Amino acid sequence: PYYIDLSQNLYLQACLHSSDPNLKVFVDTCVASPDPYDFNTLAYDLIRDGCRRDPSYVTYYSPNSHLARFKFNAFEFISRHPSVYLKCELMVCRLGDYSSHCYRGCTNRAKRDTSS
């Protein structure tokens, strides 16, 4: 376990271990939960499909394409849950493939009204 105070910034880094220099890592989704085995019932999205869901979530520039760096403010779900677990999904893309999700980032499209 890693102990931090509420509202303290939590800095994370994900590293791709590969000898291929033409790969880029991208944080696609990070979900927090008080249950390490259930990230659906009581869950909180920090980032989903490359789109920031929590205002404290920040992605940091990394000079190395094999590293993804980000931070968010520590929080708690409810006082009866002493721990918060984090589950992140990362994507690996070809470096320089600007059509990939790694480069496009958040691609939420506005929904249109289908009436009439």
GROMACS .gro file of N, CA and C in nm:
model
  348
    1PRO      N    1   0.083  -0.122   0.000
    1PRO     CA    2   0.000   0.000   0.000
    1PRO      C    3   0.086   0.126   0.000
    2TYR      N    4   0.029   0.229  -0.054
    2TYR     CA    5   0.094   0.360  -0.060
    2TYR      C    6   0.003   0.456   0.014
    3TYR      N    7   0.052   0.517   0.122
    3TYR     CA    8  -0.031   0.602   0.207
    3TYR      C    9  -0.011   0.748   0.172
    4ILE      N   10  -0.121   0.817   0.148
    4ILE     CA   11  -0.117   0.961   0.119
    4ILE      C   12  -0.235   1.027   0.185
    5ASP      N   13  -0.226   1.159   0.200
    5ASP     CA   14  -0.334   1.236   0.260
    5ASP      C   15  -0.435   1.275   0.154
    6LEU      N   16  -0.558   1.302   0.200
    6LEU     CA   17  -0.662   1.348   0.108
    6LEU      C   18  -0.618   1.477   0.041
    7SER      N   19  -0.653   1.492  -0.085
    7SER     CA   20  -0.623   1.608  -0.169
    7SER      C   21  -0.475   1.622  -0.203
    8GLN      N   22  -0.392   1.532  -0.156
    8GLN     CA   23  -0.251   1.534  -0.193
    8GLN      C   24  -0.240   1.489  -0.338
    9ASN      N   25  -0.147   1.550  -0.414
    9ASN     CA   26  -0.125   1.508  -0.551
    9ASN      C   27  -0.055   1.373  -0.553
   10LEU      N   28  -0.104   1.285  -0.636
   10LEU     CA   29  -0.044   1.153  -0.653
   10LEU      C   30   0.011   1.147  -0.795
   11TYR      N   31   0.142   1.129  -0.807
   11TYR     CA   32   0.210   1.127  -0.937
   11TYR      C   33   0.239   0.982  -0.975
   12LEU      N   34   0.206   0.947  -1.099
   12LEU     CA   35   0.229   0.811  -1.147
   12LEU      C   36   0.302   0.813  -1.280
   13GLN      N   37   0.369   0.703  -1.305
   13GLN     CA   38   0.440   0.687  -1.431
   13GLN      C   39   0.425   0.541  -1.474
   14ALA      N   40   0.390   0.521  -1.600
   14ALA     CA   41   0.384   0.387  -1.657
   14ALA      C   42   0.496   0.377  -1.759
   15CYS      N   43   0.563   0.264  -1.759
   15CYS     CA   44   0.679   0.246  -1.846
   15CYS      C   45   0.659   0.122  -1.932
   16LEU      N   46   0.679   0.137  -2.060
   16LEU     CA   47   0.675   0.026  -2.154
   16LEU      C   48   0.816  -0.032  -2.164
   17HIS      N   49   0.830  -0.158  -2.130
   17HIS     CA   50   0.961  -0.224  -2.138
   17HIS      C   51   0.972  -0.293  -2.273
   18SER      N   52   1.034  -0.227  -2.369
   18SER     CA   53   1.051  -0.281  -2.503
   18SER      C   54   1.178  -0.223  -2.563
   19SER      N   55   1.245  -0.301  -2.644
   19SER     CA   56   1.365  -0.251  -2.710
   19SER      C   57   1.330  -0.178  -2.840
   20ASP      N   58   1.203  -0.180  -2.880
   20ASP     CA   59   1.161  -0.114  -3.003
   20ASP      C   60   1.146   0.036  -2.976
   21PRO      N   61   1.230   0.121  -3.035
   21PRO     CA   62   1.221   0.265  -3.010
   21PRO      C   63   1.105   0.332  -3.083
   22ASN      N   64   1.033   0.258  -3.167
   22ASN     CA   65   0.925   0.315  -3.246
   22ASN      C   66   0.787   0.292  -3.186
   23LEU      N   67   0.783   0.278  -3.055
   23LEU     CA   68   0.655   0.259  -2.986
   23LEU      C   69   0.628   0.375  -2.892
   24LYS      N   70   0.499   0.402  -2.873
   24LYS     CA   71   0.455   0.510  -2.784
   24LYS      C   72   0.349   0.453  -2.691
   25VAL      N   73   0.355   0.488  -2.564
   25VAL     CA   74   0.256   0.443  -2.467
   25VAL      C   75   0.162   0.559  -2.433
   26PHE      N   76   0.034   0.526  -2.412
   26PHE     CA   77  -0.070   0.626  -2.391
   26PHE      C   78  -0.166   0.576  -2.284
   27VAL      N   79  -0.200   0.661  -2.187
   27VAL     CA   80  -0.296   0.626  -2.083
   27VAL      C   81  -0.436   0.645  -2.142
   28ASP      N   82  -0.507   0.534  -2.158
   28ASP     CA   83  -0.640   0.539  -2.217
   28ASP      C   84  -0.748   0.552  -2.110
   29THR      N   85  -0.741   0.469  -2.007
   29THR     CA   86  -0.846   0.466  -1.905
   29THR      C   87  -0.784   0.438  -1.768
   30CYS      N   88  -0.826   0.514  -1.667
   30CYS     CA   89  -0.790   0.486  -1.528
   30CYS      C   90  -0.916   0.499  -1.444
   31VAL      N   91  -0.944   0.393  -1.370
   31VAL     CA   92  -1.063   0.387  -1.287
   31VAL      C   93  -1.021   0.358  -1.143
   32ALA      N   94  -1.084   0.426  -1.049
   32ALA     CA   95  -1.058   0.403  -0.907
   32ALA      C   96  -1.177   0.331  -0.846
   33SER      N   97  -1.150   0.246  -0.747
   33SER     CA   98  -1.255   0.170  -0.681
   33SER      C   99  -1.211   0.137  -0.538
   34PRO      N  100  -1.306   0.125  -0.445
   34PRO     CA  101  -1.269   0.080  -0.310
   34PRO      C  102  -1.253  -0.072  -0.302
   35ASP      N  103  -1.290  -0.142  -0.410
   35ASP     CA  104  -1.281  -0.288  -0.416
   35ASP      C  105  -1.178  -0.328  -0.522
   36PRO      N  106  -1.071  -0.396  -0.484
   36PRO     CA  107  -0.968  -0.431  -0.582
   36PRO      C  108  -1.014  -0.532  -0.687
   37TYR      N  109  -1.133  -0.593  -0.667
   37TYR     CA  110  -1.183  -0.694  -0.761
   37TYR      C  111  -1.304  -0.647  -0.841
   38ASP      N  112  -1.354  -0.527  -0.813
   38ASP     CA  113  -1.474  -0.477  -0.881
   38ASP      C  114  -1.454  -0.330  -0.917
   39PHE      N  115  -1.434  -0.304  -1.045
   39PHE     CA  116  -1.416  -0.168  -1.092
   39PHE      C  117  -1.537  -0.119  -1.170
   40ASN      N  118  -1.655  -0.177  -1.137
   40ASN     CA  119  -1.779  -0.137  -1.203
   40ASN      C  120  -1.885  -0.087  -1.107
   41THR      N  121  -1.907  -0.158  -0.996
   41THR     CA  122  -2.017  -0.126  -0.906
   41THR      C  123  -2.002   0.013  -0.843
   42LEU      N  124  -1.896   0.033  -0.771
   42LEU     CA  125  -1.866   0.163  -0.710
   42LEU      C  126  -1.731   0.205  -0.765
   43ALA      N  127  -1.734   0.282  -0.872
   43ALA     CA  128  -1.609   0.318  -0.941
   43ALA      C  129  -1.612   0.466  -0.978
   44TYR      N  130  -1.494   0.519  -0.996
   44TYR     CA  131  -1.478   0.660  -1.033
   44TYR      C  132  -1.376   0.670  -1.145
   45ASP      N  133  -1.418   0.726  -1.257
   45ASP     CA  134  -1.328   0.742  -1.371
   45ASP      C  135  -1.240   0.865  -1.355
   46LEU      N  136  -1.110   0.845  -1.366
   46LEU     CA  137  -1.017   0.957  -1.372
   46LEU      C  138  -1.000   1.000  -1.517
   47ILE      N  139  -0.987   0.900  -1.604
   47ILE     CA  140  -0.977   0.922  -1.748
   47ILE      C  141  -1.043   0.801  -1.813
   48ARG      N  142  -1.120   0.824  -1.919
   48ARG     CA  143  -1.191   0.715  -1.988
   48ARG      C  144  -1.181   0.738  -2.138
   49ASP      N  145  -1.133   0.639  -2.211
   49ASP     CA  146  -1.116   0.648  -2.357
   49ASP      C  147  -1.033   0.770  -2.396
   50GLY      N  148  -0.933   0.801  -2.315
   50GLY     CA  149  -0.845   0.914  -2.344
   50GLY      C  150  -0.902   1.049  -2.305
   51CYS      N  151  -1.025   1.050  -2.250
   51CYS     CA  152  -1.091   1.176  -2.211
   51CYS      C  153  -1.086   1.193  -2.060
   52ARG      N  154  -1.037   1.306  -2.016
   52ARG     CA  155  -1.026   1.335  -1.873
   52ARG      C  156  -1.165   1.347  -1.812
   53ARG      N  157  -1.189   1.274  -1.702
   53ARG     CA  158  -1.317   1.276  -1.631
   53ARG      C  159  -1.307   1.347  -1.497
   54ASP      N  160  -1.186   1.353  -1.442
   54ASP     CA  161  -1.163   1.419  -1.314
   54ASP      C  162  -1.085   1.547  -1.339
   55PRO      N  163  -1.130   1.659  -1.284
   55PRO     CA  164  -1.062   1.786  -1.311
   55PRO      C  165  -0.919   1.793  -1.258
   56SER      N  166  -0.884   1.708  -1.161
   56SER     CA  167  -0.748   1.713  -1.108
   56SER      C  168  -0.651   1.626  -1.191
   57TYR      N  169  -0.703   1.548  -1.284
   57TYR     CA  170  -0.617   1.461  -1.365
   57TYR      C  171  -0.540   1.545  -1.466
   58VAL      N  172  -0.408   1.526  -1.468
   58VAL     CA  173  -0.321   1.600  -1.560
   58VAL      C  174  -0.222   1.502  -1.621
   59THR      N  175  -0.204   1.510  -1.752
   59THR     CA  176  -0.102   1.432  -1.821
   59THR      C  177   0.023   1.519  -1.835
   60TYR      N  178   0.138   1.461  -1.808
   60TYR     CA  179   0.263   1.535  -1.818
   60TYR      C  180   0.342   1.490  -1.941
   61TYR      N  181   0.412   1.584  -1.999
   61TYR     CA  182   0.500   1.554  -2.112
   61TYR      C  183   0.613   1.464  -2.065
   62SER      N  184   0.649   1.371  -2.149
   62SER     CA  185   0.765   1.287  -2.122
   62SER      C  186   0.855   1.288  -2.245
   63PRO      N  187   0.985   1.310  -2.227
   63PRO     CA  188   1.076   1.308  -2.342
   63PRO      C  189   1.095   1.167  -2.398
   64ASN      N  190   1.051   1.066  -2.326
   64ASN     CA  191   1.065   0.927  -2.368
   64ASN      C  192   0.927   0.874  -2.404
   65SER      N  193   0.910   0.827  -2.529
   65SER     CA  194   0.779   0.778  -2.573
   65SER      C  195   0.736   0.650  -2.502
   66HIS      N  196   0.829   0.584  -2.432
   66HIS     CA  197   0.796   0.463  -2.358
   66HIS      C  198   0.741   0.494  -2.219
   67LEU      N  199   0.733   0.621  -2.182
   67LEU     CA  200   0.682   0.662  -2.051
   67LEU      C  201   0.554   0.741  -2.066
   68ALA      N  202   0.458   0.713  -1.977
   68ALA     CA  203   0.337   0.794  -1.967
   68ALA      C  204   0.333   0.845  -1.823
   69ARG      N  205   0.323   0.977  -1.807
   69ARG     CA  206   0.324   1.038  -1.674
   69ARG      C  207   0.195   1.115  -1.652
   70PHE      N  208   0.139   1.100  -1.531
   70PHE     CA  209   0.015   1.172  -1.499
   70PHE      C  210   0.000   1.187  -1.349
   71LYS      N  211  -0.094   1.271  -1.309
   71LYS     CA  212  -0.121   1.293  -1.167
   71LYS      C  213  -0.268   1.320  -1.146
   72PHE      N  214  -0.311   1.301  -1.023
   72PHE     CA  215  -0.447   1.338  -0.981
   72PHE      C  216  -0.446   1.359  -0.831
   73ASN      N  217  -0.550   1.421  -0.780
   73ASN     CA  218  -0.562   1.446  -0.636
   73ASN      C  219  -0.620   1.324  -0.567
   74ALA      N  220  -0.560   1.286  -0.455
   74ALA     CA  221  -0.608   1.173  -0.377
   74ALA      C  222  -0.747   1.205  -0.319
   75PHE      N  223  -0.831   1.104  -0.313
   75PHE     CA  224  -0.966   1.121  -0.261
   75PHE      C  225  -1.007   0.992  -0.193
   76GLU      N  226  -1.123   0.995  -0.128
   76GLU     CA  227  -1.179   0.873  -0.071
   76GLU      C  228  -1.324   0.862  -0.117
   77PHE      N  229  -1.374   0.740  -0.127
   77PHE     CA  230  -1.512   0.721  -0.170
   77PHE      C  231  -1.609   0.759  -0.060
   78ILE      N  232  -1.601   0.687   0.050
   78ILE     CA  233  -1.682   0.713   0.168
   78ILE      C  234  -1.596   0.669   0.285
   79SER      N  235  -1.618   0.725   0.400
   79SER     CA  236  -1.530   0.695   0.514
   79SER      C  237  -1.526   0.546   0.548
   80ARG      N  238  -1.625   0.470   0.508
   80ARG     CA  239  -1.622   0.326   0.540
   80ARG      C  240  -1.530   0.246   0.448
   81HIS      N  241  -1.474   0.311   0.346
   81HIS     CA  242  -1.379   0.246   0.257
   81HIS      C  243  -1.240   0.304   0.282
   82PRO      N  244  -1.156   0.233   0.356
   82PRO     CA  245  -1.026   0.288   0.392
   82PRO      C  246  -0.925   0.293   0.278
   83SER      N  247  -0.949   0.218   0.169
   83SER     CA  248  -0.852   0.213   0.059
   83SER      C  249  -0.917   0.246  -0.074
   84VAL      N  250  -0.835   0.297  -0.164
   84VAL     CA  251  -0.879   0.321  -0.300
   84VAL      C  252  -0.780   0.249  -0.391
   85TYR      N  253  -0.832   0.171  -0.484
   85TYR     CA  254  -0.751   0.095  -0.578
   85TYR      C  255  -0.763   0.158  -0.716
   86LEU      N  256  -0.656   0.149  -0.791
   86LEU     CA  257  -0.650   0.212  -0.923
   86LEU      C  258  -0.623   0.105  -1.028
   87LYS      N  259  -0.699   0.108  -1.136
   87LYS     CA  260  -0.679   0.018  -1.249
   87LYS      C  261  -0.669   0.102  -1.374
   88CYS      N  262  -0.557   0.091  -1.445
   88CYS     CA  263  -0.536   0.171  -1.566
   88CYS      C  264  -0.518   0.080  -1.687
   89GLU      N  265  -0.569   0.127  -1.799
   89GLU     CA  266  -0.549   0.058  -1.926
   89GLU      C  267  -0.467   0.150  -2.014
   90LEU      N  268  -0.361   0.095  -2.069
   90LEU     CA  269  -0.269   0.171  -2.153
   90LEU      C  270  -0.275   0.119  -2.296
   91MET      N  271  -0.245   0.204  -2.389
   91MET     CA  272  -0.238   0.164  -2.529
   91MET      C  273  -0.094   0.182  -2.575
   92VAL      N  274  -0.053   0.096  -2.665
   92VAL     CA  275   0.078   0.108  -2.727
   92VAL      C  276   0.054   0.126  -2.877
   93CYS      N  277   0.113   0.231  -2.931
   93CYS     CA  278   0.096   0.263  -3.073
   93CYS      C  279   0.233   0.282  -3.137
   94ARG      N  280   0.232   0.285  -3.268
   94ARG     CA  281   0.354   0.314  -3.342
   94ARG      C  282   0.387   0.462  -3.328
   95LEU      N  283   0.510   0.492  -3.298
   95LEU     CA  284   0.556   0.630  -3.287
   95LEU      C  285   0.540   0.698  -3.423
   96GLY      N  286   0.476   0.813  -3.426
   96GLY     CA  287   0.455   0.888  -3.549
   96GLY      C  288   0.329   0.852  -3.625
   97ASP      N  289   0.250   0.756  -3.575
   97ASP     CA  290   0.123   0.721  -3.639
   97ASP      C  291   0.015   0.814  -3.587
   98TYR      N  292   0.001   0.928  -3.651
   98TYR     CA  293  -0.087   1.034  -3.602
   98TYR      C  294  -0.235   1.001  -3.616
   99SER      N  295  -0.268   0.892  -3.683
   99SER     CA  296  -0.408   0.850  -3.692
   99SER      C  297  -0.446   0.759  -3.576
  100SER      N  298  -0.347   0.719  -3.494
  100SER     CA  299  -0.373   0.628  -3.383
  100SER      C  300  -0.436   0.701  -3.264
  101HIS      N  301  -0.498   0.623  -3.178
  101HIS     CA  302  -0.561   0.678  -3.057
  101HIS      C  303  -0.458   0.745  -2.966
  102CYS      N  304  -0.334   0.697  -2.967
  102CYS     CA  305  -0.229   0.756  -2.885
  102CYS      C  306  -0.209   0.904  -2.918
  103TYR      N  307  -0.223   0.940  -3.042
  103TYR     CA  308  -0.202   1.079  -3.084
  103TYR      C  309  -0.332   1.159  -3.085
  104ARG      N  310  -0.442   1.093  -3.116
  104ARG     CA  311  -0.570   1.164  -3.122
  104ARG      C  312  -0.621   1.199  -2.983
  105GLY      N  313  -0.588   1.116  -2.885
  105GLY     CA  314  -0.632   1.141  -2.748
  105GLY      C  315  -0.782   1.126  -2.735
  106CYS      N  316  -0.845   1.220  -2.669
  106CYS     CA  317  -0.990   1.216  -2.646
  106CYS      C  318  -1.062   1.237  -2.778
  107THR      N  319  -1.148   1.143  -2.811
  107THR     CA  320  -1.220   1.153  -2.938
  107THR      C  321  -1.370   1.142  -2.917
  108ASN      N  322  -1.421   1.195  -2.807
  108ASN     CA  323  -1.566   1.195  -2.784
  108ASN      C  324  -1.633   1.279  -2.890
  109ARG      N  325  -1.733   1.222  -2.952
  109ARG     CA  326  -1.810   1.297  -3.049
  109ARG      C  327  -1.939   1.343  -2.985
  110ALA      N  328  -1.984   1.461  -3.023
  110ALA     CA  329  -2.111   1.511  -2.972
  110ALA      C  330  -2.223   1.426  -3.029
  111LYS      N  331  -2.320   1.391  -2.945
  111LYS     CA  332  -2.434   1.312  -2.989
  111LYS      C  333  -2.539   1.404  -3.050
  112ARG      N  334  -2.601   1.356  -3.158
  112ARG     CA  335  -2.701   1.436  -3.224
  112ARG      C  336  -2.840   1.389  -3.185
  113ASP      N  337  -2.934   1.480  -3.187
  113ASP     CA  338  -3.073   1.448  -3.159
  113ASP      C  339  -3.132   1.377  -3.280
  114THR      N  340  -3.198   1.263  -3.257
  114THR     CA  341  -3.255   1.188  -3.368
  114THR      C  342  -3.403   1.213  -3.386
  115SER      N  343  -3.463   1.298  -3.305
  115SER     CA  344  -3.606   1.325  -3.321
  115SER      C  345  -3.632   1.404  -3.446
  116SER      N  346  -3.747   1.381  -3.504
  116SER     CA  347  -3.792   1.442  -3.630
  116SER      C  348  -3.686   1.419  -3.734
   0.00000   0.00000   0.00000
